[in-house]
Short mmCIF file of C-alpha atoms and ligand atoms in Angstrom, two decimals:
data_model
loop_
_atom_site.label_atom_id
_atom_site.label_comp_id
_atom_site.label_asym_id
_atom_site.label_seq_id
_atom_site.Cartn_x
_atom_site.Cartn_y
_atom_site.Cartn_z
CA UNK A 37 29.62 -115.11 26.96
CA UNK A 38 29.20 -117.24 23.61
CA UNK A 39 31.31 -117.73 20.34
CA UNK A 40 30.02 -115.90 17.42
CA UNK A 41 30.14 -119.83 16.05
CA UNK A 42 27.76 -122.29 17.48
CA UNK A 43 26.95 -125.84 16.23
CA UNK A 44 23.40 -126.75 16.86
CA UNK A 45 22.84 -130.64 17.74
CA UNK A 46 18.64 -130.88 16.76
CA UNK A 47 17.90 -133.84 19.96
CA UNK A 48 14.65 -134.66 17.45
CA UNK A 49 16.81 -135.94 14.55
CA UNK A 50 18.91 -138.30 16.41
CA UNK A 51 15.79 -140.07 17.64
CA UNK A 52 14.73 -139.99 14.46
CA UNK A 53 17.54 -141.72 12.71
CA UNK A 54 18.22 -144.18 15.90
CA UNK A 55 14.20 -145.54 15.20
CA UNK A 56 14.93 -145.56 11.81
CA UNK A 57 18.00 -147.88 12.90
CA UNK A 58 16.01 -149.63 15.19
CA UNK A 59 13.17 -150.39 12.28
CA UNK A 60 16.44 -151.86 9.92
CA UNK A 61 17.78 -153.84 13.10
CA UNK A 62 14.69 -156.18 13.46
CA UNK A 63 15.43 -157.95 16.76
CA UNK A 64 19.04 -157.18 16.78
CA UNK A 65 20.22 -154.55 19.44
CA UNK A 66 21.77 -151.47 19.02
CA UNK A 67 24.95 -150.32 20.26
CA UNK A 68 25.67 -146.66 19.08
CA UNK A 69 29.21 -146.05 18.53
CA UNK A 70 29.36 -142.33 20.49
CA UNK A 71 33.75 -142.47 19.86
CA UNK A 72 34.91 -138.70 19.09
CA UNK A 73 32.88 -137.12 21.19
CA UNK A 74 30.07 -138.69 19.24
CA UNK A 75 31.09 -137.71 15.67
CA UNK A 76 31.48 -134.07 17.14
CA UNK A 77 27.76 -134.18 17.92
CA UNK A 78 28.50 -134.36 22.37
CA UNK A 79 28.89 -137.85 23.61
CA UNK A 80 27.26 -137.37 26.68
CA UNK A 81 23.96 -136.06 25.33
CA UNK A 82 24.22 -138.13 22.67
CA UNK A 83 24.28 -141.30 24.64
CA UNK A 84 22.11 -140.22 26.88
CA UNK A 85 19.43 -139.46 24.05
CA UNK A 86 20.26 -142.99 22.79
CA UNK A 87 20.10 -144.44 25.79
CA UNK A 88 16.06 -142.92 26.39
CA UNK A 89 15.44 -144.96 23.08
CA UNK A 90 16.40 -147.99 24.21
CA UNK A 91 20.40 -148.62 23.29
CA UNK A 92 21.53 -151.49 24.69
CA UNK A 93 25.47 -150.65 25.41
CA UNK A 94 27.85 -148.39 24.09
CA UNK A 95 31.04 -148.03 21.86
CA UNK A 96 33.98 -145.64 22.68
CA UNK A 97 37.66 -145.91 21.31
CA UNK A 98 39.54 -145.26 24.51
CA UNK A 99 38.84 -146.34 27.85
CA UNK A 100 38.62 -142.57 29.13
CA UNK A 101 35.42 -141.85 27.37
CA UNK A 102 34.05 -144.91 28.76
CA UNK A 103 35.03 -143.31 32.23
CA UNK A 104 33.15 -139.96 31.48
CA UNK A 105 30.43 -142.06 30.64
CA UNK A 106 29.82 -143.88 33.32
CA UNK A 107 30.74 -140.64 35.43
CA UNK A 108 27.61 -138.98 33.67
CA UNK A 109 25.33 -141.62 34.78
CA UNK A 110 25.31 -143.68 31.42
CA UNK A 111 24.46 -147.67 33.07
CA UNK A 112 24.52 -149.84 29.69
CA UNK A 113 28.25 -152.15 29.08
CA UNK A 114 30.47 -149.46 27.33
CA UNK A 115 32.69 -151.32 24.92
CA UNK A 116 36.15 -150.13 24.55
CA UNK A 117 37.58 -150.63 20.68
CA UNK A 118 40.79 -149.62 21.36
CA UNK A 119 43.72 -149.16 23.75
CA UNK A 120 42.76 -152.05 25.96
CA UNK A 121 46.60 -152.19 27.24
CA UNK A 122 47.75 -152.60 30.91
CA UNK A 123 47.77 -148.96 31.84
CA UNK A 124 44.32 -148.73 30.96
CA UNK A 125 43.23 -151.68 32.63
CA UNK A 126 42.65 -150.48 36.41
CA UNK A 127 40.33 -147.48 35.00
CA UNK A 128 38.17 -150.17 32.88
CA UNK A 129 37.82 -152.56 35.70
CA UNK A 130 37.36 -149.80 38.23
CA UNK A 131 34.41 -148.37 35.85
CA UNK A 132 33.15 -151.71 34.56
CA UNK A 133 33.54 -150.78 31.09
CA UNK A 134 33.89 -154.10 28.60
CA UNK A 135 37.32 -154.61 27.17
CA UNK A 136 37.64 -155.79 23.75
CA UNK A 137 40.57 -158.19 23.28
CA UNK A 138 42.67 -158.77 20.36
CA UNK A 139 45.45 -161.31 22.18
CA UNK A 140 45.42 -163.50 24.71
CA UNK A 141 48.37 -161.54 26.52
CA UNK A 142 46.20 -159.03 28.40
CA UNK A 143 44.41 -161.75 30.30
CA UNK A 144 46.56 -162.42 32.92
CA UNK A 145 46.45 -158.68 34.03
CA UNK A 146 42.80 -158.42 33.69
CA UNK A 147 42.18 -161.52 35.58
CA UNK A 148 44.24 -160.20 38.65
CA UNK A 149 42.11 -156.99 38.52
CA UNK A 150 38.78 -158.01 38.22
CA UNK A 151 39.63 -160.97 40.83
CA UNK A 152 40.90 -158.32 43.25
CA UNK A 153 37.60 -155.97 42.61
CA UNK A 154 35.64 -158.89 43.56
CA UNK A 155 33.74 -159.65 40.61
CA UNK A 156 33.94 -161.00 37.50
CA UNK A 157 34.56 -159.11 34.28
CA UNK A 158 33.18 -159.57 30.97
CA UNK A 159 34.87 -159.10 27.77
CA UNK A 160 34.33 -159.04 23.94
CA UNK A 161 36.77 -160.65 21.24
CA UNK A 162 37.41 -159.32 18.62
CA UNK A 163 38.01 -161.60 15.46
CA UNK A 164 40.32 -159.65 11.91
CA UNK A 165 37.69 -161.68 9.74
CA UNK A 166 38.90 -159.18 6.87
CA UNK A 167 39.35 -155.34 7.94
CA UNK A 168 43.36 -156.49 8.30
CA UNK A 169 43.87 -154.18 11.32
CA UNK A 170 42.83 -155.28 14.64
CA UNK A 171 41.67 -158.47 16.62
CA UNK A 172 42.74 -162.51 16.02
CA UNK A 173 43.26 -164.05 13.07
CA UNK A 174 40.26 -166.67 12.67
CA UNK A 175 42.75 -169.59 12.62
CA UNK A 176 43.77 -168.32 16.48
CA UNK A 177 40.10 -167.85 17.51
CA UNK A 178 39.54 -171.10 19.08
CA UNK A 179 43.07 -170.99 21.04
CA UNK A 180 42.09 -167.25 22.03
CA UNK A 181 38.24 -168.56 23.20
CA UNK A 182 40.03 -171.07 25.52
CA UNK A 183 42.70 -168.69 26.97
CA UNK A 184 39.50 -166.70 28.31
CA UNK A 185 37.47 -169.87 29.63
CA UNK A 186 40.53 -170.97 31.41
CA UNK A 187 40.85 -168.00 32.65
CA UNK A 188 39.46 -167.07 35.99
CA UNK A 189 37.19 -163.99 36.85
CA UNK A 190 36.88 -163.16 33.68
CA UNK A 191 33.60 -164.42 31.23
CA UNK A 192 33.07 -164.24 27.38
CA UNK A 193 30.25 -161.79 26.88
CA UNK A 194 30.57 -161.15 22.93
CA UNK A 195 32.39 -161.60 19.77
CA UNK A 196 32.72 -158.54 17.03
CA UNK A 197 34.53 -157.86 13.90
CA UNK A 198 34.77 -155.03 11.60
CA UNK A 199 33.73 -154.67 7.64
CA UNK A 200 36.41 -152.89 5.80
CA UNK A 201 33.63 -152.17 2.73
CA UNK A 202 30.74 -152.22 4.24
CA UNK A 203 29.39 -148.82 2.23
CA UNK A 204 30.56 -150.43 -1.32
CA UNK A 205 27.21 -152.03 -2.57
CA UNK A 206 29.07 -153.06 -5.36
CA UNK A 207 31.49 -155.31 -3.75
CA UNK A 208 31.09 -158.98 -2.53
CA UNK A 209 33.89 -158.36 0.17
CA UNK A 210 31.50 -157.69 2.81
CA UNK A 211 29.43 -161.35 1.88
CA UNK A 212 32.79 -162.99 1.99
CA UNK A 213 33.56 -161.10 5.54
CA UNK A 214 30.37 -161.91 7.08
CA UNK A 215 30.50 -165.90 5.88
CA UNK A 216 34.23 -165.76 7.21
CA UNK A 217 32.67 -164.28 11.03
CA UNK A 218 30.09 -166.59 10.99
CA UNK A 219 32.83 -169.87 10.21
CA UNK A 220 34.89 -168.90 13.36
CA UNK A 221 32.01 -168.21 15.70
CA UNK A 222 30.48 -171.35 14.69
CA UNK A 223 33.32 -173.20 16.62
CA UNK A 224 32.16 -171.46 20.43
CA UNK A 225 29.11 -174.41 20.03
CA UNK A 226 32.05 -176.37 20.68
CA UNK A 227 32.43 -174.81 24.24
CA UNK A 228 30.13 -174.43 27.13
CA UNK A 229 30.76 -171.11 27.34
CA UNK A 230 27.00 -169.48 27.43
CA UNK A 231 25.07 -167.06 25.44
CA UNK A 232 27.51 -164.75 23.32
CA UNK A 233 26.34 -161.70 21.39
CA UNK A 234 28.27 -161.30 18.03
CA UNK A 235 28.12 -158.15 16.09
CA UNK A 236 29.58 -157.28 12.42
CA UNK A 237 27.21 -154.16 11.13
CA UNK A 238 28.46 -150.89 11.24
CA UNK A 239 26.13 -148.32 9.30
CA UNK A 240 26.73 -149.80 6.12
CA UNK A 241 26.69 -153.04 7.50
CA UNK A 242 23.10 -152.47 8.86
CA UNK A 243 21.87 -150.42 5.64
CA UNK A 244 23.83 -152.64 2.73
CA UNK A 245 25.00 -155.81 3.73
CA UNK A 246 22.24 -158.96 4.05
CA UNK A 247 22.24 -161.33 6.94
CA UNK A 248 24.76 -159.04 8.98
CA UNK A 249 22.26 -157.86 11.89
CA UNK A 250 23.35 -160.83 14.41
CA UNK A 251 22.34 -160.32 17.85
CA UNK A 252 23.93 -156.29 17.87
CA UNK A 253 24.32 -153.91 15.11
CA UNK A 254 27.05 -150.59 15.70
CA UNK A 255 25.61 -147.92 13.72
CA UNK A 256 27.50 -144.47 14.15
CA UNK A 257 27.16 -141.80 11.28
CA UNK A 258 23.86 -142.79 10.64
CA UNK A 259 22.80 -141.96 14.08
CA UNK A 260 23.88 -138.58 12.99
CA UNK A 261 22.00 -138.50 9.84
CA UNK A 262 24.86 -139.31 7.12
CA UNK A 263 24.77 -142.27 5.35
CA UNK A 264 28.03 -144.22 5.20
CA UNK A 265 28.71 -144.18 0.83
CA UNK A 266 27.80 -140.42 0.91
CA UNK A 267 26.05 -138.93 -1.28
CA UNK A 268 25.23 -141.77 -3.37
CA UNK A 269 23.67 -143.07 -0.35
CA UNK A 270 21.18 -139.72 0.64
CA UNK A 271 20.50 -140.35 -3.34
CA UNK A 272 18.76 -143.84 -3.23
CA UNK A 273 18.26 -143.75 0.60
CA UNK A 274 14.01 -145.10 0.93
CA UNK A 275 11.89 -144.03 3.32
CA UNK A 276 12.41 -143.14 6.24
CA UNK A 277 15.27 -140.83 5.41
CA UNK A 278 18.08 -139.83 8.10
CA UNK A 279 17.96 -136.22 9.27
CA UNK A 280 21.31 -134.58 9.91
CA UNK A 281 21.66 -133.70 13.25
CA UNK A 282 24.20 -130.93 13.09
CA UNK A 283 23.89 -127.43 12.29
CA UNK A 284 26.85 -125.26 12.04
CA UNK A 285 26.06 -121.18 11.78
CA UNK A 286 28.08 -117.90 12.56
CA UNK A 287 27.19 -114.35 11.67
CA UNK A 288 28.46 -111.63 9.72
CA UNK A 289 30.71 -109.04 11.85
CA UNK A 290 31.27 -106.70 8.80
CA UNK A 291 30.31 -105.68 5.41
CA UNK A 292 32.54 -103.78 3.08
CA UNK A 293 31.92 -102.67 -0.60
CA UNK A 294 35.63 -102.83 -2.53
CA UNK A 295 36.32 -101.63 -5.94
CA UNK A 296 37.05 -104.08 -9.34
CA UNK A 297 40.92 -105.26 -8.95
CA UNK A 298 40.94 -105.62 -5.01
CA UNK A 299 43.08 -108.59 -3.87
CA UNK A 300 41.46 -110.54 -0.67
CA UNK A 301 43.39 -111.94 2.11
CA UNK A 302 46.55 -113.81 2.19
CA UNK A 303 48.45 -113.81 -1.06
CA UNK A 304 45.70 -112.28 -2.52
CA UNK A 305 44.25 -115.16 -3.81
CA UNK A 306 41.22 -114.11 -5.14
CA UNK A 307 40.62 -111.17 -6.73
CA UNK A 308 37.41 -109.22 -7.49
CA UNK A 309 36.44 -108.91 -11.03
CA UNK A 310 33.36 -106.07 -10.49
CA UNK A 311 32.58 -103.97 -7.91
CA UNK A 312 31.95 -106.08 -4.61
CA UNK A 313 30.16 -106.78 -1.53
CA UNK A 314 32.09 -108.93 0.97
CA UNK A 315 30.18 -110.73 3.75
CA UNK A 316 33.00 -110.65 6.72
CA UNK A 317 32.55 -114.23 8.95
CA UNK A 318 34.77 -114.46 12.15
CA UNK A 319 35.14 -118.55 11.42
CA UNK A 320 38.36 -120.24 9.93
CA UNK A 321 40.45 -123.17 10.10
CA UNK A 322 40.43 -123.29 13.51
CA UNK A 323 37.09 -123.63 13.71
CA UNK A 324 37.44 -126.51 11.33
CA UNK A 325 36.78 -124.58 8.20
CA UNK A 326 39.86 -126.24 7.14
CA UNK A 327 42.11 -124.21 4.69
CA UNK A 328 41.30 -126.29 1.67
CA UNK A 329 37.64 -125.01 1.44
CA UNK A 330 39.11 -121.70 -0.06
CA UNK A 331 37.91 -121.21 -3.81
CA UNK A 332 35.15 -124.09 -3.06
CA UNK A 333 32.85 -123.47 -0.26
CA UNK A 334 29.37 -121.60 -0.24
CA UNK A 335 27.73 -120.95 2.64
CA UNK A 336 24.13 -119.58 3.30
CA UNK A 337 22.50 -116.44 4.05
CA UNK A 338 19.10 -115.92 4.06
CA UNK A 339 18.86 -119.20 2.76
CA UNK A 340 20.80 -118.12 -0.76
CA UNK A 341 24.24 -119.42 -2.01
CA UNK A 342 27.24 -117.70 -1.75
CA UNK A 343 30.75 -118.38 -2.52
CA UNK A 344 33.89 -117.74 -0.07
CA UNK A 345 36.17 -115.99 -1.73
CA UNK A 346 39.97 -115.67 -1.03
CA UNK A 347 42.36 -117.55 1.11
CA UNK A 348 40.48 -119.05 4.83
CA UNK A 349 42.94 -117.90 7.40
CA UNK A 350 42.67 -118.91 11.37
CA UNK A 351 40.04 -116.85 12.43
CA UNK A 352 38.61 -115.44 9.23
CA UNK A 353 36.96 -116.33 5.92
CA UNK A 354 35.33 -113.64 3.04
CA UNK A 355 32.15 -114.02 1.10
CA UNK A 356 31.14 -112.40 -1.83
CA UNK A 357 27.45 -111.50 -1.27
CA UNK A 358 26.66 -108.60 -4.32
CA UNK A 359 24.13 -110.77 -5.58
CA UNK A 360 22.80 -110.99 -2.09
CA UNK A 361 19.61 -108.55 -1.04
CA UNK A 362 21.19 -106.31 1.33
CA UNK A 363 22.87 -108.44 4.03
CA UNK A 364 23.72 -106.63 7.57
CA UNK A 365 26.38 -107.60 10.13
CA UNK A 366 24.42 -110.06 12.88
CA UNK A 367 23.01 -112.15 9.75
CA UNK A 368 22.75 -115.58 10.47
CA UNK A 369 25.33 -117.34 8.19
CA UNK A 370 24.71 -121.42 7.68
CA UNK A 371 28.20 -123.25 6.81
CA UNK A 372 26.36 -126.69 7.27
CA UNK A 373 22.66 -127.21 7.40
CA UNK A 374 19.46 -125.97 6.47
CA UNK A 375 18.64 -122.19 6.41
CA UNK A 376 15.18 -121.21 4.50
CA UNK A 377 14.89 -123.08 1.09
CA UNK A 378 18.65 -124.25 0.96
CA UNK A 379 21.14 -126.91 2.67
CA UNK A 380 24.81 -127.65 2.46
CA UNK A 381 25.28 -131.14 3.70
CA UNK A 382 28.03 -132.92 5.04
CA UNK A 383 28.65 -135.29 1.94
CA UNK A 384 28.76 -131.81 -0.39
CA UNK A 385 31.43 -129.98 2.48
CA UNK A 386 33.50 -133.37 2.34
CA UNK A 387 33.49 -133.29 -1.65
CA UNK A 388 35.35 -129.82 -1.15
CA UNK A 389 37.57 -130.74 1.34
CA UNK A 390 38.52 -133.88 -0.22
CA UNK A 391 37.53 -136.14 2.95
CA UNK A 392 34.14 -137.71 4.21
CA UNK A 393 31.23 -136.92 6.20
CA UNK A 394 33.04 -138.25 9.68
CA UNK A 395 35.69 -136.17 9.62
CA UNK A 396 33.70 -132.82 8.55
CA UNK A 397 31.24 -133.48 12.04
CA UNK A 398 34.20 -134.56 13.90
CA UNK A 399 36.23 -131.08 12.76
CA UNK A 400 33.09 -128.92 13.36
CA UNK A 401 31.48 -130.60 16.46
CA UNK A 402 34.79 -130.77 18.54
CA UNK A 403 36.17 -126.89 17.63
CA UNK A 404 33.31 -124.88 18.12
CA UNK A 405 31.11 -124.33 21.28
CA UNK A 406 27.56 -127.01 20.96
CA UNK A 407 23.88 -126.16 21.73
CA UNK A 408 21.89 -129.06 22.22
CA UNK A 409 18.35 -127.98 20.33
CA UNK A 410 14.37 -129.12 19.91
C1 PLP B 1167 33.26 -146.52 14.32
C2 PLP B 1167 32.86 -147.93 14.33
C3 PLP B 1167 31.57 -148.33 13.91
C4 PLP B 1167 30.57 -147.37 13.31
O1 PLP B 1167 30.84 -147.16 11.95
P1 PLP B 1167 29.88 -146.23 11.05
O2 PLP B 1167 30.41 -146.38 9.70
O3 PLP B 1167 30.02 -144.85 11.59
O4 PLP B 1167 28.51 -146.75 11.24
C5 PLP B 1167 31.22 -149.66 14.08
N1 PLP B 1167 32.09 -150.55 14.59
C6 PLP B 1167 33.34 -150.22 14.96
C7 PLP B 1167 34.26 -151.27 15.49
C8 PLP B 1167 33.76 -148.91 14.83
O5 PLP B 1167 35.01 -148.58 15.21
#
């Protein structure tokens, strides 16, 4: 038994937009960031996928996804971003996930761990050359480097940081954050402490920002066909363009014809001003059609425009279709995709609810039942 809502996950567009990383990265590796259940797109499939086309490790906020990784077979170092804090630590040495550290305070407990699993455990560092919310300051970098080395049965396998403005081609932030990264690192020639991968690029990072490739790049919503500044970026993206991976259809499960002067759904927020036809869609906000799409989304059918109309409730959501030909209940209805001739993106849904790109996937991947397709 299915949903009447389905989000289709097209398998051929994120191998397409992880080659068109790949092209950008030059000899850099990849590590796709598959965090929130891969931007709602399935992080299991979608590392999997990634993994066929050659990624060369992971990158999950919590520990627990790195877990269900490596419980569905995925082999590469899984990086964990966040929540590397001693409850977590058993579960990441257990399922030899790679811990980024911030402080030198987790060591201790790591070190007993990986000592008593019998082998040693490699780590990342992360350095706060600018984002101002995670990892070592740059003046504690050295101090932090030789809290590791001293540190037994644990080894230094990378060093990361984060640009806060990557997707801003405008600013000279991300220059100044990549020159600041590459003035700590510097000082590891200092120690004997082997061949270190640093990574800076995010998506922006890899599409925008020169010099920032390193030895790994971390692309995530361009994996899933967005690019990070939006629309602006889809605008003056060159070939090859990213395909969106995500599809997000329902169906019609009524269609009524009301009078002039009905009022629709709760607090009759819309009202018709002719004689109407009202597409009925069994999809609302907790779908992730969030509330504040009312009086601003379209949707297609039969690959036309056509407004919502009145308030989105849980489960519900109007559209007026009159200047639709004839549409019956079991229509396909497109709230995110293509459908025929037309296409409502993710940058264009985000514009009407106010937010970006990775929060629209997130919403619709992780509420609604996913199809892996092609
Ligand atoms: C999420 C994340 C990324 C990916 O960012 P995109 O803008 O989606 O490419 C890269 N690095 C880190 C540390 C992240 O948390």
């Amino acid at each position: 038994m299915e949903s009447l809502n389905r989000v289709e996950i097209s398998r051929s567009a994120l191998i397409h937009n992880f080659q068109v990383c790949r092209q950008l990265a030059g000899d850099a590796a990849i590590l796709p960031l598959v965090k929130a259940d891969g931007y709602g797109h399935g992080m299991i499939d979608c590392a999997r996928i990634f993994a066929s086309q050659g990624a060369a490790a992971f990158g999950v906020a919590e520990a627990i996804e790195g877990v269900r990784l490596r419980e569905a077979g995925i082999t590469q170092p899984i990086l964990v971003l966040v929540g590397v804090v001693p409850q977590t630590l058993p579960a990441i040495v257990d399922a030899r996930l790679t811990p980024v550290v911030t402080d030198a305070t987790i060591l201790p407990a790591l070190s007993r761990l990986a000592g008593a699993s019998g082998s040693e455990l490699g780590l990342h560092l992360k350095v706060d050359a600018g984002m101002g919310r995670q990892g070592t300051l740059p003046a504690d970098f050295r101090d932090l480097v030789r809290a590791v080395l001293a540190t037994p049965h644990l080894r230094l396998d990378g060093v990361m940081a984060h640009f806060p403005l990557a997707d801003d081609r405008q600013s000279d932030n991300s220059a100044e954050v990549l020159r600041t990264f590459q003035q700590t690192t510097a000082m590891l020639a200092d120690f004997n402490c082997g061949k270190c991968c640093l990574h800076l690029a995010n998506s922006g990072g890899l599409f925008y920002v020169a010099g920032a490739r390193l030895d790994m790049v971390r692309p995530g919503i361009a994996l899933y066909g967005y690019y990070p500044d939006g629309a602006a970026g889809t605008a003056t993206a060159s070939p090859p363009r990213l395909r969106p991976a995500m599809r997000y259809v329902t169906r019609i499960i009524q269609v009524r014809r009301v009078p002039k002067g009905s009022g629709l759904g709760y607090c009759h927020l819309f009202t018709t001003a002719r004689p109407s036809t009202l597409a009925v869609l069994p999809v609302g906000y907790a779908n992730g059609y969030l509330r504040n799409l009312t009086g601003r989304a379209e949707v297609l059918i039969g690959g036309r425009r056509a407004p919502v109309v009145g308030r989105i409730s849980m489960n519900l959501a109007l559209v007026d279709v009159t200047d639709l030909p004839e549409p019956q209940v079991g229509d396909e209805v497109v709230l995110l995709g293509r459908q025929g001739q037309g296409e409502i993106g993710a940058d264009e849904i985000a514009g009407w609810m106010e937010t970006i790109s990775y929060e629209v996937l997130c919403l619709f991947g992780q509420l609604n039942a996913r199809v892996l397709v092609d």
